[in-house]
Amino acid sequence: MDVKTFCLAVLSLGAATGYEIKKACEEGCFRHFYAAGFGSIYPALAVLCRDGLASVVTEAQEGRPTRKVYRITQKGRLALADSLLGTPTPDRVRSDFLFIAFFAHLVPPRHLDTLIRDYRTRIATQLTELEARRAEARAPGEAFTLGYGIAVYRAMLEYLDQSGPILIGEILRQGLSPLRDGDPPVSGEAAQ
Amino acid sequence: MDVKTFCLAVLSLGAATGYEIKKACEEGCFRHFYAAGFGSIYPALAVLCRDGLASVVTEAQEGRPTRKVYRITQKGRLALADSLLGTPTPDRVRSDFLFIAFFAHLVPPRHLDTLIRDYRTRIATQLTELEARRAEARAPGEAFTLGYGIAVYRAMLEYLDQSGPILIGEILRQGLSPLRDGDPPVSGEAAQ
DNA sequence: CTGCCCATGTAATCCGTTACATGATTAA
DNA sequence: TTAATCATGTAACGGATTACATGGGCAG
C-alpha cells in the first residue's frame, strides 16, 4: 500500500489536512503498521486531487497557518474500495533491535542490557497507547487492528522479560567473541 | 541497518556468496526481521570489497555457475562491531493485511474471510519454520531472536483465531458500508 | 518439457526520507 | 525564552525494488 492509498483511506474516515494525516500515522491508530512523512504525504495528496480522487478547500485561520482540508470524492471511494480488494503484499518488518540482538556475542554485555531495557520501554509505551485507543475505536476494523497490536506487544514484553536476562547471562558467561586475526578459516556452510 | 551492514553481519558468521545471503534473509533465520533483494545485495558486496571490509574469491564449479565467495576481513569485523554499537532505529512494520482489516467495513465479507484465512496460513507457516530453526540455533542471539519471532507469531495466531471470526461477524451484521454519493458531509475531527 | 534451482550482475525507475525554507501562537 | 504545535511545501539525495539479460542442470 503506497502513501497515496493510505491518504485516500484516511480521508475515507473524514476530511483531513496533510498535517492531520501525518499525525494519524505517528500517533494515531495506524502507528503500529504504517508510517509516512510529510515529504510523501503532501505530494500524494496533490496527486489524489489531480486524479479527482480527492478535493481540497483552503481554510484561512486566525492566529494559525492556513490549512488545506482534503475530502475524498465518490471516484476516490470507488478507487479505495478497489485497492482494498487487491491481494495484500506480505508484511514487512525491519528491526534493528533484533538484528543487533542476533549478534549479541559481538556486543558488550553492558550495552546489550541497555539496549534491551530501552527497547522494552518503547514497546511498553506503545502498548499503553494502543490500549488507550481501543476504548475509542469506532469501526470494527479499528478495534480488530488495535487488538492485534496489543496482543503482539504483550507477547513481546513477556518474551523480553523472560528471555532478555537469559540472553545477557549467556553473553556474560561466554565473554565477548574475540575479533579473529584474519579471514574466517573455513569456507561454505555459513549463511545457509 | 542498511544492506551493507547486513551483508557484513552475515559474512561474520562465515563465508558466503551473494546468492546465499539472499537465501539467508528469505528462508533463513533473518526472515522475520530483515529483507533484501539481489539488486541491493550484489552492489553492497562490491562496496564492501572496495572498502576492504570483505574479500572475494571466485570459485569455478563443474555443472554449476561460477560463484564468488565473500569473506569478512579484520577491518570488516571492526566495522561491524562498531555498527552494532549504534543506537537502533525504531522497528518499522508495514502490514497491508492490517491496513485492509482496518477498513473491513469497505470489503465484502467473503473477501475478508479469505483474506484472514490466507494470512493465518502464512503466519502458521512462518511459525513452523522458525520453530524448526530454533533447534539448530548456534549463537545465543540467534536462539533469542528466533524465540522472539516464535512468541510473536504464536500471539498473532491466537489473536486471529479469537478475533477474526468476531470481526467477520460484525461486518456481516452491519452490511457493507454504502459508497456515499458526495463528499463526506462533515469537516474536522477525521484522522485524529 | 516445463519449471525451478543455481548464480551473477546491470540499469532504470520509483519511492521515500531528509533537509531546507517559513512563520505565528502558546505552553512550560 | 525555549520548545513545541500548527501548517505547508520543495529539492536533493539515497536506497531499494523491478525488470532485464544469461544459461546450464535437474526433478517432476
Coordinates of C-alpha atoms (C1' of nucleotides) in Angstrom, one line a residue:
Chain A
M1 CA 0.0 0.0 0.0
D2 CA 1.6 3.2 -1.1
V3 CA 1.2 6.6 0.6
K4 CA -1.5 7.6 -1.9
T5 CA -3.8 4.8 -1.0
F6 CA -3.1 5.4 2.6
C7 CA -4.1 9.0 2.4
L8 CA -7.2 8.1 0.5
A9 CA -8.1 5.6 3.2
V10 CA -7.6 8.1 6.0
L11 CA -9.7 10.6 4.1
S12 CA -12.5 8.0 3.8
L13 CA -12.9 8.4 7.6
G14 CA -13.5 12.1 7.2
A15 CA -11.9 15.3 5.9
A16 CA -8.4 16.0 7.0
T17 CA -5.3 18.1 6.3
G18 CA -1.9 16.7 5.4
Y19 CA -0.7 17.5 8.9
E20 CA -3.5 15.5 10.4
I21 CA -2.8 12.5 8.2
K22 CA 0.8 12.6 9.4
K23 CA -0.4 12.6 13.0
A24 CA -2.7 9.7 12.3
C25 CA 0.3 7.6 11.3
E26 CA 2.7 8.7 14.0
E27 CA 0.3 9.0 17.0
G28 CA -2.9 7.6 15.7
C29 CA -4.2 4.1 15.3
F30 CA -2.1 3.3 12.2
R31 CA 1.2 3.8 14.1
H32 CA 1.9 0.1 14.6
F33 CA 1.7 -0.9 10.9
Y34 CA 2.1 2.2 8.8
A35 CA 4.4 5.2 8.5
A36 CA 4.8 8.1 6.2
G37 CA 6.4 11.5 6.3
F38 CA 5.4 15.0 5.0
G39 CA 7.7 14.5 2.1
S40 CA 5.5 11.7 0.8
I41 CA 2.1 12.8 2.1
Y42 CA 1.9 16.3 0.6
P43 CA 2.8 15.1 -2.9
A44 CA 0.4 12.2 -2.6
L45 CA -2.4 14.5 -1.7
A46 CA -1.6 16.7 -4.7
V47 CA -1.8 13.6 -7.0
L48 CA -5.1 12.5 -5.4
C49 CA -6.6 15.9 -6.3
R50 CA -5.1 15.9 -9.8
D51 CA -6.7 12.5 -10.4
G52 CA -10.0 13.6 -9.0
L53 CA -9.9 11.1 -6.1
A54 CA -10.0 14.0 -3.5
S55 CA -10.9 17.6 -3.4
V56 CA -9.3 20.5 -1.5
V57 CA -10.6 23.5 0.3
T58 CA -8.2 26.1 1.6
E59 CA -9.3 27.4 5.0
A60 CA -7.8 30.6 6.4
Q61 CA -7.5 30.6 10.2
E62 CA -6.8 33.5 12.5
G63 CA -3.6 33.1 14.5
R64 CA -2.7 29.8 12.7
P65 CA -1.3 28.9 9.3
T66 CA -3.8 28.4 6.6
R67 CA -4.8 24.8 6.2
K68 CA -5.9 22.8 3.2
V69 CA -8.7 20.4 4.0
Y70 CA -8.9 17.4 1.8
R71 CA -12.0 15.4 1.2
I72 CA -12.4 12.1 -0.6
T73 CA -14.7 12.1 -3.7
Q74 CA -17.0 9.5 -5.0
K75 CA -14.4 8.5 -7.5
G76 CA -12.0 8.3 -4.7
R77 CA -14.3 5.9 -2.7
L78 CA -14.5 3.6 -5.6
A79 CA -10.8 3.6 -6.1
L80 CA -10.2 2.9 -2.5
A81 CA -12.7 0.0 -2.4
D82 CA -10.8 -1.3 -5.4
S83 CA -7.4 -1.0 -3.8
L84 CA -8.7 -2.9 -0.7
L85 CA -9.7 -5.8 -2.9
G86 CA -6.2 -6.4 -4.2
T87 CA -4.0 -9.2 -2.7
P88 CA -2.0 -7.8 0.2
T89 CA 1.7 -8.0 0.0
P90 CA 3.4 -9.9 2.8
D91 CA 4.1 -7.9 6.0
R92 CA 7.5 -6.3 6.0
V93 CA 9.3 -6.0 9.3
R94 CA 12.6 -4.2 9.8
S95 CA 14.0 -4.5 13.3
D96 CA 17.4 -3.1 14.1
F97 CA 16.9 -4.3 17.6
L98 CA 16.5 -8.0 16.6
F99 CA 19.4 -7.5 14.2
I100 CA 21.7 -6.4 16.9
A101 CA 20.4 -9.0 19.3
F102 CA 21.2 -11.7 16.8
F103 CA 24.8 -10.6 17.0
A104 CA 24.7 -10.3 20.8
H105 CA 28.0 -12.1 21.0
L106 CA 29.7 -9.1 19.3
V107 CA 28.3 -6.5 21.7
P108 CA 29.5 -5.6 25.2
P109 CA 27.0 -7.0 27.8
R110 CA 26.5 -3.6 29.4
H111 CA 25.4 -2.2 26.1
L112 CA 23.2 -5.2 25.4
D113 CA 21.5 -4.7 28.7
T114 CA 20.7 -1.0 28.0
L115 CA 19.6 -2.0 24.5
I116 CA 17.0 -4.4 25.8
R117 CA 15.8 -2.1 28.6
D118 CA 15.3 0.7 26.1
Y119 CA 13.5 -1.5 23.7
R120 CA 11.3 -2.8 26.4
T121 CA 10.4 0.7 27.4
R122 CA 9.5 1.6 23.9
I123 CA 7.3 -1.4 23.5
A124 CA 5.6 -0.8 26.8
T125 CA 4.8 2.8 25.8
Q126 CA 3.3 1.7 22.5
L127 CA 1.2 -0.9 24.3
T128 CA -0.2 1.7 26.7
E129 CA -1.1 4.0 23.9
L130 CA -2.8 1.2 21.9
E131 CA -4.8 0.2 24.9
A132 CA -6.0 3.7 25.4
R133 CA -7.1 4.0 21.8
R134 CA -9.0 0.8 21.9
A135 CA -11.7 2.2 24.1
E136 CA -12.5 4.9 21.5
A137 CA -12.4 2.6 18.5
R138 CA -15.2 3.4 16.0
A139 CA -15.1 1.0 13.1
P140 CA -14.9 -2.8 13.9
G141 CA -11.8 -3.0 11.8
E142 CA -10.2 -0.4 14.0
A143 CA -10.8 -2.4 17.2
F144 CA -9.6 -5.5 15.5
T145 CA -6.4 -3.8 14.4
L146 CA -5.7 -2.3 17.8
G147 CA -6.4 -5.6 19.5
Y148 CA -3.9 -7.2 17.1
G149 CA -1.2 -4.7 18.0
I150 CA -2.0 -5.1 21.7
A151 CA -1.7 -8.9 21.6
V152 CA 1.6 -8.7 19.7
Y153 CA 3.1 -6.1 22.0
R154 CA 2.1 -8.1 25.1
A155 CA 3.8 -11.1 23.7
M156 CA 6.9 -9.1 23.1
L157 CA 7.0 -7.8 26.6
E158 CA 6.5 -11.2 28.1
Y159 CA 9.3 -12.6 25.9
L160 CA 11.7 -9.8 26.7
D161 CA 11.1 -10.2 30.4
Q162 CA 11.6 -13.9 30.2
S163 CA 14.4 -14.3 27.7
G164 CA 16.2 -11.0 27.9
P165 CA 18.0 -11.8 31.2
I166 CA 18.8 -15.3 29.9
L167 CA 20.5 -13.8 26.8
I168 CA 22.5 -11.4 28.8
G169 CA 23.5 -14.2 31.2
E170 CA 24.8 -16.3 28.3
I171 CA 26.8 -13.5 26.8
L172 CA 28.3 -12.7 30.2
R173 CA 29.3 -16.4 30.6
Q174 CA 30.8 -16.7 27.2
G175 CA 32.6 -13.4 27.2
L176 CA 32.9 -11.2 24.1
S177 CA 33.7 -13.0 20.9
P178 CA 37.3 -12.1 20.1
L179 CA 37.9 -10.4 16.8
R180 CA 39.8 -13.0 14.9
D181 CA 43.1 -12.0 13.4
G182 CA 42.4 -13.0 9.8
D183 CA 39.7 -14.0 7.5
P184 CA 37.4 -16.7 8.8
P185 CA 39.2 -20.1 8.4
V186 CA 36.5 -22.2 6.8
S187 CA 34.5 -21.9 3.6
G188 CA 30.9 -22.8 2.8
E189 CA 28.1 -23.6 5.2
A190 CA 27.9 -20.1 6.5
A191 CA 24.6 -18.2 5.9
Q192 CA 22.8 -21.3 4.8
Chain B
M1 CA 20.7 -1.1 9.2
D2 CA 21.4 -0.9 5.5
V3 CA 22.1 -3.8 3.3
K4 CA 25.9 -3.3 3.5
T5 CA 25.9 -3.8 7.3
F6 CA 23.5 -6.7 6.9
C7 CA 25.8 -8.5 4.4
L8 CA 28.8 -7.8 6.6
A9 CA 27.0 -9.3 9.6
V10 CA 26.0 -12.4 7.7
L11 CA 29.6 -12.8 6.5
S12 CA 30.8 -12.6 10.1
L13 CA 29.1 -16.0 10.6
G14 CA 31.1 -17.5 7.8
A15 CA 32.0 -17.1 4.1
A16 CA 29.1 -16.8 1.7
T17 CA 28.0 -15.9 -1.8
G18 CA 25.5 -13.2 -2.7
Y19 CA 23.0 -15.9 -3.5
E20 CA 23.4 -17.5 -0.1
I21 CA 23.0 -14.1 1.7
K22 CA 19.8 -13.6 -0.2
K23 CA 18.6 -17.1 0.9
A24 CA 19.6 -16.2 4.5
C25 CA 17.1 -13.4 4.5
E26 CA 14.2 -15.0 2.7
E27 CA 14.4 -18.5 4.1
G28 CA 17.0 -18.3 6.9
C29 CA 16.8 -17.0 10.4
F30 CA 16.6 -13.3 9.4
R31 CA 13.4 -13.7 7.5
H32 CA 11.2 -12.3 10.2
F33 CA 13.0 -9.0 10.6
Y34 CA 15.1 -8.3 7.5
A35 CA 14.7 -8.4 3.8
A36 CA 16.9 -7.6 0.8
G37 CA 17.0 -8.4 -2.8
F38 CA 19.8 -9.2 -5.3
G39 CA 19.6 -5.7 -6.6
S40 CA 20.8 -4.4 -3.3
I41 CA 23.0 -7.3 -2.1
Y42 CA 25.3 -7.6 -5.1
P43 CA 26.2 -3.9 -5.2
A44 CA 26.6 -3.9 -1.4
L45 CA 29.0 -6.8 -1.6
A46 CA 31.0 -4.9 -4.2
V47 CA 31.3 -1.8 -2.0
L48 CA 32.3 -4.0 1.0
C49 CA 35.2 -5.3 -1.1
R50 CA 36.1 -1.9 -2.4
D51 CA 36.3 -0.6 1.2
G52 CA 38.4 -3.6 2.3
L53 CA 35.7 -4.9 4.7
A54 CA 35.4 -8.1 2.7
S55 CA 37.4 -10.1 0.2
V56 CA 36.3 -12.2 -2.7
V57 CA 37.4 -15.5 -4.2
T58 CA 35.9 -16.7 -7.4
E59 CA 35.3 -20.4 -7.4
A60 CA 34.6 -22.3 -10.7
Q61 CA 32.3 -25.2 -10.3
E62 CA 31.5 -28.1 -12.7
G63 CA 27.9 -28.2 -13.8
R64 CA 27.0 -25.0 -11.9
P65 CA 27.6 -21.4 -12.4
T66 CA 30.8 -19.9 -11.1
R67 CA 30.3 -18.5 -7.6
K68 CA 32.0 -15.6 -5.8
V69 CA 32.7 -16.4 -2.2
Y70 CA 32.9 -13.4 0.1
R71 CA 34.8 -13.4 3.4
I72 CA 34.8 -10.7 6.1
T73 CA 38.2 -9.1 6.8
Q74 CA 39.6 -8.0 10.1
K75 CA 38.7 -4.4 9.1
G76 CA 35.3 -5.7 8.4
R77 CA 34.9 -7.2 11.8
L78 CA 35.9 -4.0 13.5
A79 CA 33.4 -2.0 11.3
L80 CA 30.7 -4.5 12.1
A81 CA 31.3 -4.3 15.9
D82 CA 31.1 -0.6 15.5
S83 CA 27.8 -0.6 13.6
L84 CA 26.3 -2.9 16.3
L85 CA 27.1 -0.2 18.9
G86 CA 25.0 2.4 17.3
T87 CA 21.5 3.2 18.6
P88 CA 19.0 1.1 16.8
T89 CA 16.3 2.9 14.8
P90 CA 12.7 2.0 15.9
D91 CA 11.2 -1.1 14.3
R92 CA 9.3 -0.4 11.1
V93 CA 6.3 -2.6 10.3
R94 CA 4.3 -2.3 7.1
S95 CA 1.3 -4.5 7.0
D96 CA -1.1 -4.5 4.1
F97 CA -3.2 -7.0 5.9
L98 CA -3.8 -4.8 9.0
F99 CA -4.4 -1.9 6.7
I100 CA -7.1 -3.7 4.8
A101 CA -8.5 -5.1 8.1
F102 CA -8.8 -1.6 9.5
F103 CA -11.1 -0.8 6.6
A104 CA -13.0 -4.1 6.9
H105 CA -16.3 -2.2 6.6
L106 CA -15.4 -1.4 2.9
V107 CA -14.6 -5.0 2.0
P108 CA -17.1 -7.8 1.1
P109 CA -17.3 -10.3 4.0
R110 CA -16.4 -13.2 1.6
H111 CA -13.2 -11.5 0.6
L112 CA -12.4 -10.6 4.2
D113 CA -12.8 -14.2 5.2
T114 CA -10.4 -15.4 2.6
L115 CA -8.0 -12.6 3.5
I116 CA -7.9 -13.6 7.1
R117 CA -7.6 -17.3 6.3
D118 CA -4.7 -16.8 3.9
Y119 CA -3.0 -14.5 6.3
R120 CA -3.4 -17.1 9.1
T121 CA -1.9 -19.7 6.8
R122 CA 1.1 -17.5 6.1
I123 CA 1.8 -16.9 9.7
A124 CA 1.4 -20.5 10.7
T125 CA 3.9 -21.5 8.0
Q126 CA 6.4 -19.0 9.2
L127 CA 5.9 -20.1 12.8
T128 CA 6.6 -23.7 11.8
E129 CA 9.8 -22.7 10.0
L130 CA 11.1 -20.6 12.9
E131 CA 10.4 -23.5 15.3
A132 CA 12.4 -25.8 13.2
R133 CA 15.3 -23.4 13.0
R134 CA 15.4 -22.9 16.8
A135 CA 16.7 -26.4 17.3
E136 CA 19.8 -25.7 15.2
A137 CA 20.5 -22.3 16.6
R138 CA 24.2 -21.7 17.1
A139 CA 24.7 -18.3 18.7
P140 CA 22.8 -17.3 21.8
G141 CA 21.5 -14.3 19.9
E142 CA 20.1 -16.5 17.2
A143 CA 18.1 -18.5 19.7
F144 CA 16.9 -15.3 21.3
T145 CA 15.8 -13.9 18.0
L146 CA 14.1 -17.0 16.8
G147 CA 12.3 -17.3 20.1
Y148 CA 11.1 -13.7 19.8
G149 CA 9.6 -14.4 16.4
I150 CA 8.0 -17.6 17.6
A151 CA 6.4 -15.8 20.6
V152 CA 5.1 -13.1 18.3
Y153 CA 3.7 -15.4 15.7
R154 CA 2.0 -17.5 18.3
A155 CA 0.3 -14.4 19.7
M156 CA -0.8 -13.5 16.2
L157 CA -2.3 -16.9 15.5
E158 CA -4.1 -16.9 18.8
Y159 CA -5.5 -13.4 18.2
L160 CA -6.6 -14.3 14.6
D161 CA -8.4 -17.3 15.8
Q162 CA -10.1 -15.5 18.6
S163 CA -10.9 -12.2 16.9
G164 CA -11.0 -13.0 13.2
P165 CA -14.5 -14.6 13.4
I166 CA -15.8 -11.8 15.6
L167 CA -14.7 -9.2 13.0
I168 CA -16.3 -11.1 10.2
G169 CA -19.5 -11.5 12.3
E170 CA -19.6 -7.7 12.9
I171 CA -19.1 -6.9 9.2
L172 CA -21.9 -9.3 8.2
R173 CA -24.2 -7.8 10.7
Q174 CA -23.6 -4.3 9.6
G175 CA -23.6 -4.9 5.9
L176 CA -21.2 -3.2 3.5
S177 CA -20.7 0.5 4.1
P178 CA -22.5 2.1 1.2
L179 CA -20.5 4.4 -1.1
R180 CA -21.9 7.8 -0.3
D181 CA -23.0 9.9 -3.2
G182 CA -20.9 13.0 -2.5
D183 CA -18.1 14.2 -0.4
P184 CA -18.3 13.4 3.3
P185 CA -20.7 15.8 5.0
V186 CA -18.7 17.0 7.9
S187 CA -15.3 18.7 8.4
G188 CA -12.6 18.3 11.0
E189 CA -12.2 15.5 13.6
A190 CA -11.4 12.9 11.0
A191 CA -8.0 11.3 11.1
Q192 CA -7.2 12.3 14.7
Chain C
dC1 C1' 9.2 -30.4 -21.5
dT2 C1' 8.1 -27.2 -18.0
dG3 C1' 9.7 -25.0 -14.4
dC4 C1' 12.6 -24.4 -10.6
dC5 C1' 17.4 -24.1 -8.6
dC6 C1' 21.8 -22.4 -9.1
dA7 C1' 24.4 -17.9 -9.9
dT8 C1' 25.7 -13.3 -11.4
dG9 C1' 25.1 -8.8 -12.4
dT10 C1' 23.3 -4.0 -14.5
dA11 C1' 20.1 -0.3 -15.5
dA12 C1' 16.0 2.1 -14.9
dT13 C1' 12.9 3.7 -12.1
dC14 C1' 10.4 4.6 -8.2
dC15 C1' 9.6 5.7 -3.7
dG16 C1' 10.6 7.7 0.3
dT17 C1' 13.4 10.1 3.7
dT18 C1' 15.9 14.2 4.9
dA19 C1' 17.0 18.7 4.7
dC20 C1' 15.7 23.1 3.7
dA21 C1' 12.5 27.2 3.9
dT22 C1' 8.9 30.0 6.6
dG23 C1' 6.5 31.7 10.4
dA24 C1' 2.9 32.7 14.0
dT25 C1' 1.0 31.0 18.6
dT26 C1' 1.2 29.1 23.0
dA27 C1' 2.5 26.4 26.9
dA28 C1' 6.4 25.4 30.1
Chain D
dT1 C1' 13.0 32.2 26.2
dT2 C1' 12.9 27.8 24.7
dA3 C1' 10.4 24.3 22.8
dA4 C1' 6.6 22.5 20.8
dT5 C1' 2.3 22.8 17.9
dC6 C1' 0.3 24.1 13.9
dA7 C1' 0.9 24.1 8.8
dT8 C1' 2.6 23.9 4.1
dG9 C1' 5.6 22.7 0.6
dT10 C1' 10.1 21.7 -2.5
dA11 C1' 14.5 19.8 -3.7
dA12 C1' 18.0 16.7 -3.4
dC13 C1' 19.6 12.6 -2.4
dG14 C1' 19.7 7.8 -1.3
dG15 C1' 18.2 3.4 -1.2
dA16 C1' 15.8 -0.3 -2.9
dT17 C1' 12.7 -2.8 -5.9
dT18 C1' 11.9 -4.3 -10.6
dA19 C1' 13.0 -5.6 -14.8
dC20 C1' 16.3 -7.1 -17.9
dA21 C1' 20.0 -10.3 -19.5
dT22 C1' 22.2 -15.1 -19.4
dG23 C1' 22.4 -20.0 -19.0
dG24 C1' 23.3 -24.9 -17.5
dG25 C1' 21.4 -28.7 -14.6
dC26 C1' 17.9 -31.4 -12.6
dA27 C1' 13.4 -33.0 -10.9
dG28 C1' 8.6 -33.8 -11.8

